[in-house]
Short mmCIF file of C-alpha atoms and ligand atoms in Angstrom, two decimals:
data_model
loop_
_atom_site.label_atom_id
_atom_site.label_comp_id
_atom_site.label_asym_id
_atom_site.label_seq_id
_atom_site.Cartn_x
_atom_site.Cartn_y
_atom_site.Cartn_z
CA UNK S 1 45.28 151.78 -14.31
CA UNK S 2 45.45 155.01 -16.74
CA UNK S 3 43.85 158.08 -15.32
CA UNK S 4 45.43 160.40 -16.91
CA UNK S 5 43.03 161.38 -19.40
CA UNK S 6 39.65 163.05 -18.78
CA UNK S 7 37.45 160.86 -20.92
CA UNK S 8 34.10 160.02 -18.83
CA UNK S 9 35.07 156.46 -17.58
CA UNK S 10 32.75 153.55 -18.34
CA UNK S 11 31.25 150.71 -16.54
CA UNK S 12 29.67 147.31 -17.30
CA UNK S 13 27.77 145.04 -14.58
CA UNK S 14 27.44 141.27 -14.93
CA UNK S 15 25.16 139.42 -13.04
CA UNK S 16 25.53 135.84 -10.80
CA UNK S 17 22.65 134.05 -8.83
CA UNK S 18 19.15 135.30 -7.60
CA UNK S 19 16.68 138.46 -7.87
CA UNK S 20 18.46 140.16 -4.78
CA UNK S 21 21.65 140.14 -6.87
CA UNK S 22 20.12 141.41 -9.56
CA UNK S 23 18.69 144.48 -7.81
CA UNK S 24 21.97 144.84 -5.99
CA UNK S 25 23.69 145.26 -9.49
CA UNK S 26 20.42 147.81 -9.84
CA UNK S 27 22.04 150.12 -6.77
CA UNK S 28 26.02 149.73 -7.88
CA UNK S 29 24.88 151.05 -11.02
CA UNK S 30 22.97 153.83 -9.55
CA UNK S 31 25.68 154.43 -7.44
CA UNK S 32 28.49 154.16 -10.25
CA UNK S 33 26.36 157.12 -12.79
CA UNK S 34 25.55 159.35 -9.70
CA UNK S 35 29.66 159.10 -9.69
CA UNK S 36 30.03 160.31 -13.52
CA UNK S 37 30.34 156.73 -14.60
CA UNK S 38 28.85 155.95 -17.83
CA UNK S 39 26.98 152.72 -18.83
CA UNK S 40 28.88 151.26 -21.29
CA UNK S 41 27.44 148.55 -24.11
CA UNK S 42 29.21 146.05 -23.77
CA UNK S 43 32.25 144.57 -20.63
CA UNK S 44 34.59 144.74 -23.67
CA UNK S 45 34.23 147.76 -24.20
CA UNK S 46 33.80 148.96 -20.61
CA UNK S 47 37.10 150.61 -18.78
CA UNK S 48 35.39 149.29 -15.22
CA UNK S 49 33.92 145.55 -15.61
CA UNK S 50 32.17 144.61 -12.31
CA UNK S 51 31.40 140.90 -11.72
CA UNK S 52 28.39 140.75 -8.93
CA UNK S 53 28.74 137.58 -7.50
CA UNK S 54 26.70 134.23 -6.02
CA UNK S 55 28.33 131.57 -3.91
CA UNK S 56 25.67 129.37 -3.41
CA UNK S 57 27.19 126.78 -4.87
CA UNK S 58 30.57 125.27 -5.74
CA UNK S 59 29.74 125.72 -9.52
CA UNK S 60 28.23 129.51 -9.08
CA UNK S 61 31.91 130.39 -7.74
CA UNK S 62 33.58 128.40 -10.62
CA UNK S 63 31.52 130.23 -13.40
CA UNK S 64 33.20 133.33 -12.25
CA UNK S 65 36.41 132.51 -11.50
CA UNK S 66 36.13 131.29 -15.74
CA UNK S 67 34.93 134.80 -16.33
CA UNK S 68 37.61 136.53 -14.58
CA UNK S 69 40.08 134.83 -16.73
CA UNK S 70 38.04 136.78 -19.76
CA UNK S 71 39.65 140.05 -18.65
CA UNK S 72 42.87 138.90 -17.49
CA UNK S 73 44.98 140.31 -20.53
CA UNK S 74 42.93 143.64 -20.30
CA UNK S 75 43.60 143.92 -16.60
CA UNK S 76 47.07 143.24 -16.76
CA UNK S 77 47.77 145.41 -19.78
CA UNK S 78 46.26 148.50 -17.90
CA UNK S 79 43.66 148.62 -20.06
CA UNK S 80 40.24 147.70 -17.38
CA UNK S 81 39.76 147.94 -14.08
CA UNK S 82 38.25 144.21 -12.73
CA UNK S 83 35.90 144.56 -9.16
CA UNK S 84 34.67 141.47 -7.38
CA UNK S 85 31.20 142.71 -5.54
CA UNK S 86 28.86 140.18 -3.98
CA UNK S 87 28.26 137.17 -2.06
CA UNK S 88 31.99 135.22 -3.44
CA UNK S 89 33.78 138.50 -2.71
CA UNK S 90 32.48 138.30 1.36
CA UNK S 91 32.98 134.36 1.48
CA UNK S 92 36.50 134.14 -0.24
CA UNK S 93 38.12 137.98 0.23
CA UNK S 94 41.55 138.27 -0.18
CA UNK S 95 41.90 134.83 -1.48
CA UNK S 96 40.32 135.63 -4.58
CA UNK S 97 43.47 137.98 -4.74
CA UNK S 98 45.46 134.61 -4.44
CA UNK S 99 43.81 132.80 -7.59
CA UNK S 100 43.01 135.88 -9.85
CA UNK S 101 45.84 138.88 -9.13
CA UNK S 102 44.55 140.90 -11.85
CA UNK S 103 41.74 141.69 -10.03
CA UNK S 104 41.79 145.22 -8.60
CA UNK S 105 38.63 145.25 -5.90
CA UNK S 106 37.07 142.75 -3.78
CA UNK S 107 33.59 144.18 -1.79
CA UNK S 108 31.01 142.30 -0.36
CA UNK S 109 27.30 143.31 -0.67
CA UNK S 110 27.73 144.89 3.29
CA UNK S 111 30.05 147.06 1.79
CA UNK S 112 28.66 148.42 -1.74
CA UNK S 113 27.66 152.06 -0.18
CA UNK S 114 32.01 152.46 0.23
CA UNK S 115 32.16 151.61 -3.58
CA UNK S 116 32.96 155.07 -4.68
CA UNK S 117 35.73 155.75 -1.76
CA UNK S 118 37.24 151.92 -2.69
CA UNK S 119 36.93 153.07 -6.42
CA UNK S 120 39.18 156.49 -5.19
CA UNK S 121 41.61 154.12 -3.64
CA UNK S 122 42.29 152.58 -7.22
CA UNK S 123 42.39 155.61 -8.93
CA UNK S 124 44.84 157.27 -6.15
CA UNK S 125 47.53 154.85 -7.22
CA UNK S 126 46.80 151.53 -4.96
CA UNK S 127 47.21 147.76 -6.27
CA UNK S 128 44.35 146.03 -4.50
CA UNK S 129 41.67 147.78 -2.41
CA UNK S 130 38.85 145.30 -0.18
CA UNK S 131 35.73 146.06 1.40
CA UNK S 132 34.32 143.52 3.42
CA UNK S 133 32.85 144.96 6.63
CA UNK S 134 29.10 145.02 7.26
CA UNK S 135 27.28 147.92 7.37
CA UNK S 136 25.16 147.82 9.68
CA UNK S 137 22.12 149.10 7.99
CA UNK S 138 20.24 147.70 4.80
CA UNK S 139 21.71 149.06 1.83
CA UNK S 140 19.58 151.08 0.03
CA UNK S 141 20.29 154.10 -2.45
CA UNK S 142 18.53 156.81 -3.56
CA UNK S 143 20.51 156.53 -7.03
CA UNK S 144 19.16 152.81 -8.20
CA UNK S 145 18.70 152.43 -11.87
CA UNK S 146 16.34 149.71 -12.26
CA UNK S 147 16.99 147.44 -15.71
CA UNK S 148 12.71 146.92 -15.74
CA UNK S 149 10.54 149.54 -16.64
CA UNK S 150 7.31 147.91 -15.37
CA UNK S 151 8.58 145.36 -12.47
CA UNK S 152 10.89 146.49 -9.88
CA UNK S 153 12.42 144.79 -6.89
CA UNK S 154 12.21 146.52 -3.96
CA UNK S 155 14.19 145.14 -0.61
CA UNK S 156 12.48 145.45 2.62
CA UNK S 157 15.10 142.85 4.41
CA UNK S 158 18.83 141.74 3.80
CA UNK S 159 20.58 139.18 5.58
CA UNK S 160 19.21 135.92 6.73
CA UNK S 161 19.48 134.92 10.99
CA UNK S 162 18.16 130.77 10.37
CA UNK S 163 21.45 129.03 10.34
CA UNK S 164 20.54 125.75 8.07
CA UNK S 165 23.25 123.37 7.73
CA UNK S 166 23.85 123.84 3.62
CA UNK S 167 23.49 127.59 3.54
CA UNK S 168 26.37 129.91 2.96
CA UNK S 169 23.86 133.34 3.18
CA UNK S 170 24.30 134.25 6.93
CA UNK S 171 27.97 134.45 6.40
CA UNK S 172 27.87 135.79 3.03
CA UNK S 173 25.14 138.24 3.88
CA UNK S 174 25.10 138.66 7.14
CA UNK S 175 22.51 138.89 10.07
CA UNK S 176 18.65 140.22 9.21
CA UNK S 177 18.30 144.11 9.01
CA UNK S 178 15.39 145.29 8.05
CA UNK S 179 14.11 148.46 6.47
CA UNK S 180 11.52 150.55 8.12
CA UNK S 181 8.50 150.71 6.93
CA UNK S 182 7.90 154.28 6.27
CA UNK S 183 11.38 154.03 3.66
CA UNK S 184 9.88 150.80 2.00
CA UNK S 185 6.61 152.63 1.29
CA UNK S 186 8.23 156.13 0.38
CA UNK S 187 10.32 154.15 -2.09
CA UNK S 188 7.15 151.91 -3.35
CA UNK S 189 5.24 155.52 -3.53
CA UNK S 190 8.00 156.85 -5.40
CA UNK S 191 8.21 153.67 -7.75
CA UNK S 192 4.18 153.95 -8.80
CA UNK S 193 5.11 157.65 -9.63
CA UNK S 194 7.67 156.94 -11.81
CA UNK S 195 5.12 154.37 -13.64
CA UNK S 196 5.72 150.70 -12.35
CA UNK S 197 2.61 149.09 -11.78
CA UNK S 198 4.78 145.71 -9.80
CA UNK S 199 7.05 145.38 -7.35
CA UNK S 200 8.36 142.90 -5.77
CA UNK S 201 9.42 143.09 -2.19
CA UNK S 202 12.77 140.93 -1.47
CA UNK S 203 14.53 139.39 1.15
CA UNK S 204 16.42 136.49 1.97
CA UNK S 205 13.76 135.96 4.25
CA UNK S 206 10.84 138.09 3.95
CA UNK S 207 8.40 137.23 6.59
CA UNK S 208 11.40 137.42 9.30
CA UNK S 209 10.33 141.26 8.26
CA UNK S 210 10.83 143.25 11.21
CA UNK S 211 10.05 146.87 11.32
CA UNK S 212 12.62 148.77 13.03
CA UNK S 213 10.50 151.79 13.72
CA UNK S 214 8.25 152.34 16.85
CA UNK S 215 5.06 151.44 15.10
CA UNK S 216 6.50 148.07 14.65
CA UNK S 217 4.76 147.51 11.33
CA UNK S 218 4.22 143.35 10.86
CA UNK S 219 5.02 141.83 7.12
CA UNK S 220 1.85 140.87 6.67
CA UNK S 221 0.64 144.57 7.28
CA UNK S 222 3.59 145.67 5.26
CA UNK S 223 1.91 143.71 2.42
CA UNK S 224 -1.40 145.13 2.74
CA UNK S 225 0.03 148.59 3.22
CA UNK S 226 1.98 148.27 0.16
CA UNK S 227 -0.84 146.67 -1.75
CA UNK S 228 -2.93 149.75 -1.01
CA UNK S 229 -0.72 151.86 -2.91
CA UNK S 230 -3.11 153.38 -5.58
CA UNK S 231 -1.97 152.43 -9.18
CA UNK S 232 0.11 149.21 -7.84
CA UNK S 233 -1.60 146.52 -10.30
CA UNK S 234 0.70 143.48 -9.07
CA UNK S 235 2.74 143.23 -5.68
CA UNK S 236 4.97 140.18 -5.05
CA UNK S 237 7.27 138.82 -2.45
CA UNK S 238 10.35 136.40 -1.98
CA UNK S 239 11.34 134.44 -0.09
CA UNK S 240 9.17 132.91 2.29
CA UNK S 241 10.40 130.54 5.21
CA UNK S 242 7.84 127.76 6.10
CA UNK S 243 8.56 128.59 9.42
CA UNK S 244 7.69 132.15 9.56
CA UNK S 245 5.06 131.82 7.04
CA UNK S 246 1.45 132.94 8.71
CA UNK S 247 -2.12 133.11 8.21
CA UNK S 248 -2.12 137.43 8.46
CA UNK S 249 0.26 136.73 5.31
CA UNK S 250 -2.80 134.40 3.59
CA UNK S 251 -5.58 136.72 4.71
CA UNK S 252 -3.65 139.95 3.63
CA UNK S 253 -3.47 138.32 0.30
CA UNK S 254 -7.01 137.15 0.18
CA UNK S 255 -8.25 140.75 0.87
CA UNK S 256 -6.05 142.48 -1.22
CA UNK S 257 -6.50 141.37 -4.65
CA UNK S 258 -3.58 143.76 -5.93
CA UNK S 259 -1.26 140.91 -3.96
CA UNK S 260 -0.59 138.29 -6.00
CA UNK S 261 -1.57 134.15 -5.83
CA UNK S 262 1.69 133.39 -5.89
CA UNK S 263 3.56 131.92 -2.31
CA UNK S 264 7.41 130.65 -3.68
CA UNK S 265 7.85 128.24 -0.13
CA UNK S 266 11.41 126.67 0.04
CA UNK S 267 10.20 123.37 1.23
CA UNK S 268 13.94 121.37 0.94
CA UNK S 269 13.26 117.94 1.32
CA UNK S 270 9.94 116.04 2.27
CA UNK S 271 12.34 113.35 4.93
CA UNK S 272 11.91 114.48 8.69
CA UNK S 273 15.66 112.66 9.02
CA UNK S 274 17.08 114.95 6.54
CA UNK S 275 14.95 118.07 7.43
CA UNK S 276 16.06 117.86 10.91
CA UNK S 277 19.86 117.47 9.42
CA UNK S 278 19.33 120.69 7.47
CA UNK S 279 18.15 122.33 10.50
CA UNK S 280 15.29 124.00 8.68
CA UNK S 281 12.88 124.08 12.06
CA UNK S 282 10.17 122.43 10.86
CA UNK S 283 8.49 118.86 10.20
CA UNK S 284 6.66 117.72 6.89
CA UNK S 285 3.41 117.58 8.74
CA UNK S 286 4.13 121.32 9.74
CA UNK S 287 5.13 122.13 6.03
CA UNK S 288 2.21 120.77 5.03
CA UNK S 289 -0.12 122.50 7.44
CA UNK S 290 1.39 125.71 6.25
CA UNK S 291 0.03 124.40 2.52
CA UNK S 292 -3.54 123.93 4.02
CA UNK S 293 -3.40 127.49 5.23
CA UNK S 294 -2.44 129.04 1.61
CA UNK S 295 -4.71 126.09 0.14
CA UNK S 296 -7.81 127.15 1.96
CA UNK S 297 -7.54 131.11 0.68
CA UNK S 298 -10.38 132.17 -1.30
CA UNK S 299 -8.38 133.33 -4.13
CA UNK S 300 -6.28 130.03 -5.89
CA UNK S 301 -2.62 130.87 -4.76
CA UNK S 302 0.01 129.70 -6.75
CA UNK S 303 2.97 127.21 -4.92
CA UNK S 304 6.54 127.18 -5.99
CA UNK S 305 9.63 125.28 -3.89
CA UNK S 306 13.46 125.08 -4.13
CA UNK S 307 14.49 121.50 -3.25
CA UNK S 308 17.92 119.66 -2.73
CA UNK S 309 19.01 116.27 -3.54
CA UNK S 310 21.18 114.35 -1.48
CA UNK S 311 22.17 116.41 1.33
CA UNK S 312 24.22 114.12 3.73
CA UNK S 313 22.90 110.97 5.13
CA UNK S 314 19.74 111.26 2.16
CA UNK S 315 19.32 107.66 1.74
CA UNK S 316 16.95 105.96 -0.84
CA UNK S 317 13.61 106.18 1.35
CA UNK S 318 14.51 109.85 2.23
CA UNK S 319 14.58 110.72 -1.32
CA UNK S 320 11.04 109.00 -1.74
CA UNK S 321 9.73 111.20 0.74
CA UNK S 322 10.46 114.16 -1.40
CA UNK S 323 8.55 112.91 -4.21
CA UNK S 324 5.77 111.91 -2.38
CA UNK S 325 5.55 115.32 -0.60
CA UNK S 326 5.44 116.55 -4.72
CA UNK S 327 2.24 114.63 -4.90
CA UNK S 328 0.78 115.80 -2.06
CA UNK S 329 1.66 119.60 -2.48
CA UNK S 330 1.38 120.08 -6.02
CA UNK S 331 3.56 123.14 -6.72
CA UNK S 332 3.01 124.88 -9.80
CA UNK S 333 7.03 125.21 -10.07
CA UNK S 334 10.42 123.72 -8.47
CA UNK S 335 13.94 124.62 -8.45
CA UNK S 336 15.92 121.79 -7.71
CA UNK S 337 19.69 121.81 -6.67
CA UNK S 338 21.93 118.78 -5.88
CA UNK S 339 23.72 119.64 -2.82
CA UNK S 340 27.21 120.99 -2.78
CA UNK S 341 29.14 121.35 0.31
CA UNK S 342 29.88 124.88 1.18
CA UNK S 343 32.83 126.47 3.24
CA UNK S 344 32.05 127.48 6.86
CA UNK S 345 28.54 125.61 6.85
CA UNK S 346 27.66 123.41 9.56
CA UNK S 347 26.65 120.34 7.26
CA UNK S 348 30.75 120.61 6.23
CA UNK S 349 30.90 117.84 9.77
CA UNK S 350 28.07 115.62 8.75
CA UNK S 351 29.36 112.65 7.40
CA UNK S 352 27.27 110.72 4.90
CA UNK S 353 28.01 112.16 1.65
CA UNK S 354 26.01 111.37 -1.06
CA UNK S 355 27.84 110.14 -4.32
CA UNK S 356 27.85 112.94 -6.97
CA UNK S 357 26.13 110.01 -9.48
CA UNK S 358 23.68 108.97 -6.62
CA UNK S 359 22.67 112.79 -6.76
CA UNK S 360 22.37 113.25 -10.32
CA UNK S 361 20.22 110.31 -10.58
CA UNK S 362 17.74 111.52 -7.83
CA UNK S 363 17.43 115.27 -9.79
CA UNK S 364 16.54 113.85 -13.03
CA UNK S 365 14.15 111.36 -11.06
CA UNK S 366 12.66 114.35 -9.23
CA UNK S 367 12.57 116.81 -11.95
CA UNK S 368 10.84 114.09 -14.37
CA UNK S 369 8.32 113.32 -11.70
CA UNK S 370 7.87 116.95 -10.97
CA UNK S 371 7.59 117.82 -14.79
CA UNK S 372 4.52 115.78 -14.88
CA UNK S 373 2.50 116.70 -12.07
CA UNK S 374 3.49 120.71 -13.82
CA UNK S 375 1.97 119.26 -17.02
CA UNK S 376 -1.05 117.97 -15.44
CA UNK S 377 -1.97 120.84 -13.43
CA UNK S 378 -1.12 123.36 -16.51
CA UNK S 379 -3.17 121.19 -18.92
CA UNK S 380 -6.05 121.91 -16.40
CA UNK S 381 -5.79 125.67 -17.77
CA UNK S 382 -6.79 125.15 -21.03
CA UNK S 383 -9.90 126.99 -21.66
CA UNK S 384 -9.50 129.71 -18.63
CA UNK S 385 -8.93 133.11 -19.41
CA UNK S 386 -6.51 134.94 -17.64
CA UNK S 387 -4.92 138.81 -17.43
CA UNK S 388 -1.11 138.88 -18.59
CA UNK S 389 1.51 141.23 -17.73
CA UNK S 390 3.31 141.57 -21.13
CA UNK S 391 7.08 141.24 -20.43
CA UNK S 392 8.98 139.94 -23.42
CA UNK S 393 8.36 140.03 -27.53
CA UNK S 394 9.72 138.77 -30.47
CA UNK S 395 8.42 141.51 -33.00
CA UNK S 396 9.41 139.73 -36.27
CA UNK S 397 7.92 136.96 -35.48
CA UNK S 398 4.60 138.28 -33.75
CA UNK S 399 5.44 136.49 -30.66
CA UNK S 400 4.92 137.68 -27.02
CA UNK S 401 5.07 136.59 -23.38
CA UNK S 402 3.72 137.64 -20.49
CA UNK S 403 3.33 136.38 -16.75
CA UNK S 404 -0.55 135.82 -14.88
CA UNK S 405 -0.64 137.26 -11.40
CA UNK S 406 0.00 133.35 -10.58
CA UNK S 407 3.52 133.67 -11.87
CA UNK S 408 2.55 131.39 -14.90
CA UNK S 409 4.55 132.16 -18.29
CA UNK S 410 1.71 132.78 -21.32
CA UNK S 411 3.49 132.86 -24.66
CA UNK S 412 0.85 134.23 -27.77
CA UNK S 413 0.71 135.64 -31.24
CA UNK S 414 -0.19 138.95 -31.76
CA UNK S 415 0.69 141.72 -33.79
CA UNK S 416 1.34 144.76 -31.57
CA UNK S 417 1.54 144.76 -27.70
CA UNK S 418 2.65 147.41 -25.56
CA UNK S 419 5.42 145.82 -23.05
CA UNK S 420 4.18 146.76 -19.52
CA UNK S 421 0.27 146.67 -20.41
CA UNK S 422 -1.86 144.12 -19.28
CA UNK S 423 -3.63 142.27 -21.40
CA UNK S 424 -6.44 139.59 -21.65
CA UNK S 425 -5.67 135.99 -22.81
CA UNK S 426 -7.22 132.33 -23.27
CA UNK S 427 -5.35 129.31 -22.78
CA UNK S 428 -4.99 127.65 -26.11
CA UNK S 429 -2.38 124.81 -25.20
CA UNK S 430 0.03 123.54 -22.03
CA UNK S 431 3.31 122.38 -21.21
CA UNK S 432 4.52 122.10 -18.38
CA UNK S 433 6.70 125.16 -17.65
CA UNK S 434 3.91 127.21 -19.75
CA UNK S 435 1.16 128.20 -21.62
CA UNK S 436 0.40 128.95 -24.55
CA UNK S 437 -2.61 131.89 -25.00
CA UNK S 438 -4.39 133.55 -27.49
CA UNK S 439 -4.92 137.02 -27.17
CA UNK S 440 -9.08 138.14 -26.80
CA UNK S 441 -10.31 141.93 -27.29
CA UNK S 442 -9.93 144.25 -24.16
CA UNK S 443 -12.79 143.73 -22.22
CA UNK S 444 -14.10 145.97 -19.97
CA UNK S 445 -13.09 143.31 -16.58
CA UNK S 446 -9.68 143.41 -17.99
CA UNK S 447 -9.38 147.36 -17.76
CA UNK S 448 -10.62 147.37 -14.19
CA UNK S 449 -7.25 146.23 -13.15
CA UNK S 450 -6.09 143.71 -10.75
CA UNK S 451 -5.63 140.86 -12.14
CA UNK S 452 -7.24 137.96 -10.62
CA UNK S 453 -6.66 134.56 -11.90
CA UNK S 454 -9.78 132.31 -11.91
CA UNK S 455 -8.82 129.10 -13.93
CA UNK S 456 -8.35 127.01 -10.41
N1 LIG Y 1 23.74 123.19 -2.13
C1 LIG Y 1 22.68 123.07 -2.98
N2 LIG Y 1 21.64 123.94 -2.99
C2 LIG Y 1 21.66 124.95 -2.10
N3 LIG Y 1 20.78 125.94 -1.86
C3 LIG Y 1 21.27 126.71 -0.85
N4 LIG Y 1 22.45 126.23 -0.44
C4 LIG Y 1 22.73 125.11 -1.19
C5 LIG Y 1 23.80 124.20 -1.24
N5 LIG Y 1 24.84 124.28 -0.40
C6 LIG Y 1 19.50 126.08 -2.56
C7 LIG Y 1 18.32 126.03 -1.59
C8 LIG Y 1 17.86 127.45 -1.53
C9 LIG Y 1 18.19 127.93 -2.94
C10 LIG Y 1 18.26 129.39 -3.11
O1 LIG Y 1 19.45 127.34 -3.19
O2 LIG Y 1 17.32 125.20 -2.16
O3 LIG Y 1 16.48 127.59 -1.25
FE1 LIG Y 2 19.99 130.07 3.64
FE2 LIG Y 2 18.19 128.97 5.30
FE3 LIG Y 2 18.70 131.62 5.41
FE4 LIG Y 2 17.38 130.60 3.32
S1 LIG Y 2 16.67 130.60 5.44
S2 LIG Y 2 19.09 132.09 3.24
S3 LIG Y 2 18.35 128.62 3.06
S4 LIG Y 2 20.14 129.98 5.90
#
């Protein structure tokens, strides 16, 4: 690595995997400018490229390992500096060494808050440097440079103590720490000051929330507490475990319109056999009572589930289960995974396995059967009016998109829109991952702020 000249050195961040990632990449960068790093354009032409990783899955690892090989002629010529952060970097450590020796740093997301002393390491004239302890504390920064100017994450847990059989995040991320709540509601304070109007509280496992300060705060009054924030318009959450998921969490949200219809509720499978294989500590009749509870608010909450396909011993009438437990529940939205075996996990000893084919068949069965019940339900929205966050445009072609407090995605014509304001909207068409809207005059309900979605 050159350091002999006194140019300000550049980075680049790019992003693997979910919305905790994403906000981790939020705090490195924070972390990296509070250091005299600046942002650079582009990883080419960055003299630092940092790969934040996810290791959920076989194929998540092999994506990077393709984009190491990117910068392997830059690293070796001198000419960038390669780090390894995230979840890969704490599963595989100093193997990654093994299969891409360019690289230069391998940290873990325990360890980000050393990334500055690591980054001194490589600059003082060592080869490799690794970070893979964990910190005991949540990792949070004072520096983070959020990517959203309207929507940021905030993380009020990290870690995840459930130990089902597939999951690699307890030994990735370690055990549950949570933040207390007077820091998650300085920072949410501080976030409505600076002009953010959502946030969305994160954790591996929100409602495991456990305040570590004498007044012992509960997630549910964490919720409302945040919600009360004046000028919050939209407050979110993920992710939920069935298991932990209560009726303080349905009520907070039913009193506190700022809190929005939207529950995201891992669900799995719909098999007891399998369920019970996963270790995921509850039954389909207890899933589904958890349903009735968010079913029976006042408001119309939005469902969303991540499901996988042929975890071991999943046979044929398993798999049926699932897509009955679609027609029962209804979600709004799915993310569906085939299952891929995962070093260190306890499924690893299960025997069983399902054929990769046999698996491929069942998600395209389940997504098809899925994508229709989406349809139908969406196609039910035609007509309703509804408040949109505006989020995305295409100015040249008059397009924008926005998101209802029910996590829905409205695309509509228009010819100037603000990104960040909140606009009113009527359903003109449906498919089934979204809507399509067309934009009415501001009325005088859509300026009184929150957003309530009354199509349901
Ligand atoms: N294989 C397939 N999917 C997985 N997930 C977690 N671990 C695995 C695995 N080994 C899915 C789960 C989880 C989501 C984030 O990823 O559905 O909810
Ligand atoms: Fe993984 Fe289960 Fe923890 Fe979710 S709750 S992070 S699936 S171990």
């Amino acid at each position: 690595m050159d350091t002999c000249d006194n140019r300000t050195r550049t980075f680049y961040i790019e992003t693997f995997g979910c919305q905790m990632n994403v906000h981790d990449s939020e705090k490195v960068a924070g972390l990296l400018l509070a250091q005299g790093y600046d942002a650079a354009a582009s990883s080419e032409e960055a003299d630092l490229v940092v790969l934040n990783t996810c290791a959920i899955r076989d194929k998540a690892e092999q994506k990077v390992f393709s984009r190491l090989g990117h910068f392997k002629a830059d690293a070796l010529a001198g000419k960038k500096t390669v780090a390894v952060l995230g979840c890969m970097a704490q599963l595989e450590g100093e193997k990654i060494f093994a299969q891409a020796p360019y690289v230069h740093l391998v940290a873990g997301s325990a360890s980000y808050r050393k990334l500055p002393s690591l980054l001194v390491q490589l600059e003082t004239g060592n080869q490799r440097v690794t970070g893979l302890e964990y910190d005991d504390q949540a990792f949070e920064t004072e520096f983070t440079r959020r990517n959203n100017p309207f929507r940021a994450y905030l993380t009020i847990i990290e870690g995840c103590d459930k130990a089902c059989a597939y999951c690699v995040v307890p030994f990735t991320r370690g055990p549950e720490r949570s933040r207390t709540n007077a820091s998650i509601l300085a920072e949410a304070r501080r976030l409505v000051a600076e002009g953010y109007t959502e946030i969305q509280l994160l954790g591996q496992n929100v409602n495991s929330y456990r305040d570590p300060s004498p007044h012992r705060m509960s997630f549910a009054e964490l919720l409302a507490a945040v919600a009360e924030i004046p000028g919050l318009r939209r407050v979110r959450f993920t992710t939920s475990h069935p298991r932990d998921f209560t009726r303080e969490i349905v009520d907070a949200i039913d009193s506190h319109p700022t809190l929005c219809n939207h529950v995201h509720l891992p669900v799995q499978s719909g098999s007891n056999q399998v369920l019970a294989r996963m270790a995921r500590e509850y039954t389909r009749e207890e899933y589904l009572e958890k349903i009735a509870l968010i079913r029976s608010a006042r408001r119309a909450i939005s469902l969303t589930t991540d499901i996988i396909v042929g975890f071991p011993g999943e046979t044929e009438a398993d798999f049926e289960e699932t897509l009955t437990l679609l027609d029962t529940t209804q979600y709004d939205g799915m993310f569906s995974f085939t299952y891929s075996p995962r070093p260190n996990t306890p499924a690893l000893r299960l025997d069983d396995q399902v054929p990769e084919e046999e698996k491929r068949r069942r998600i395209i069965a389940l997504q098809a059967w899925q994508r229709e019940i989406q349809l139908a339900r969406n196609q039910k929205l035609v007509g309703k009016q509804f408040e949109l966050l505006v989020e995305g445009e295409n100015r040249k072609r008059g397009q924008y998109t926005g998101r209802t407090t029910n996590n829905r995605v409205v695309n509509f014509a228009s010819a100037e829109e603000k990104l960040g304001s909140y606009v009113p909207i009527r359903v003109t068409g449906a498919g089934p991952h979204s809507l399509v809207g067309e934009r009415l005059a501001m009325s005088v309900a859509s300026q009184r702020s929150p957003g309530t979605e009354r199509g349901e």
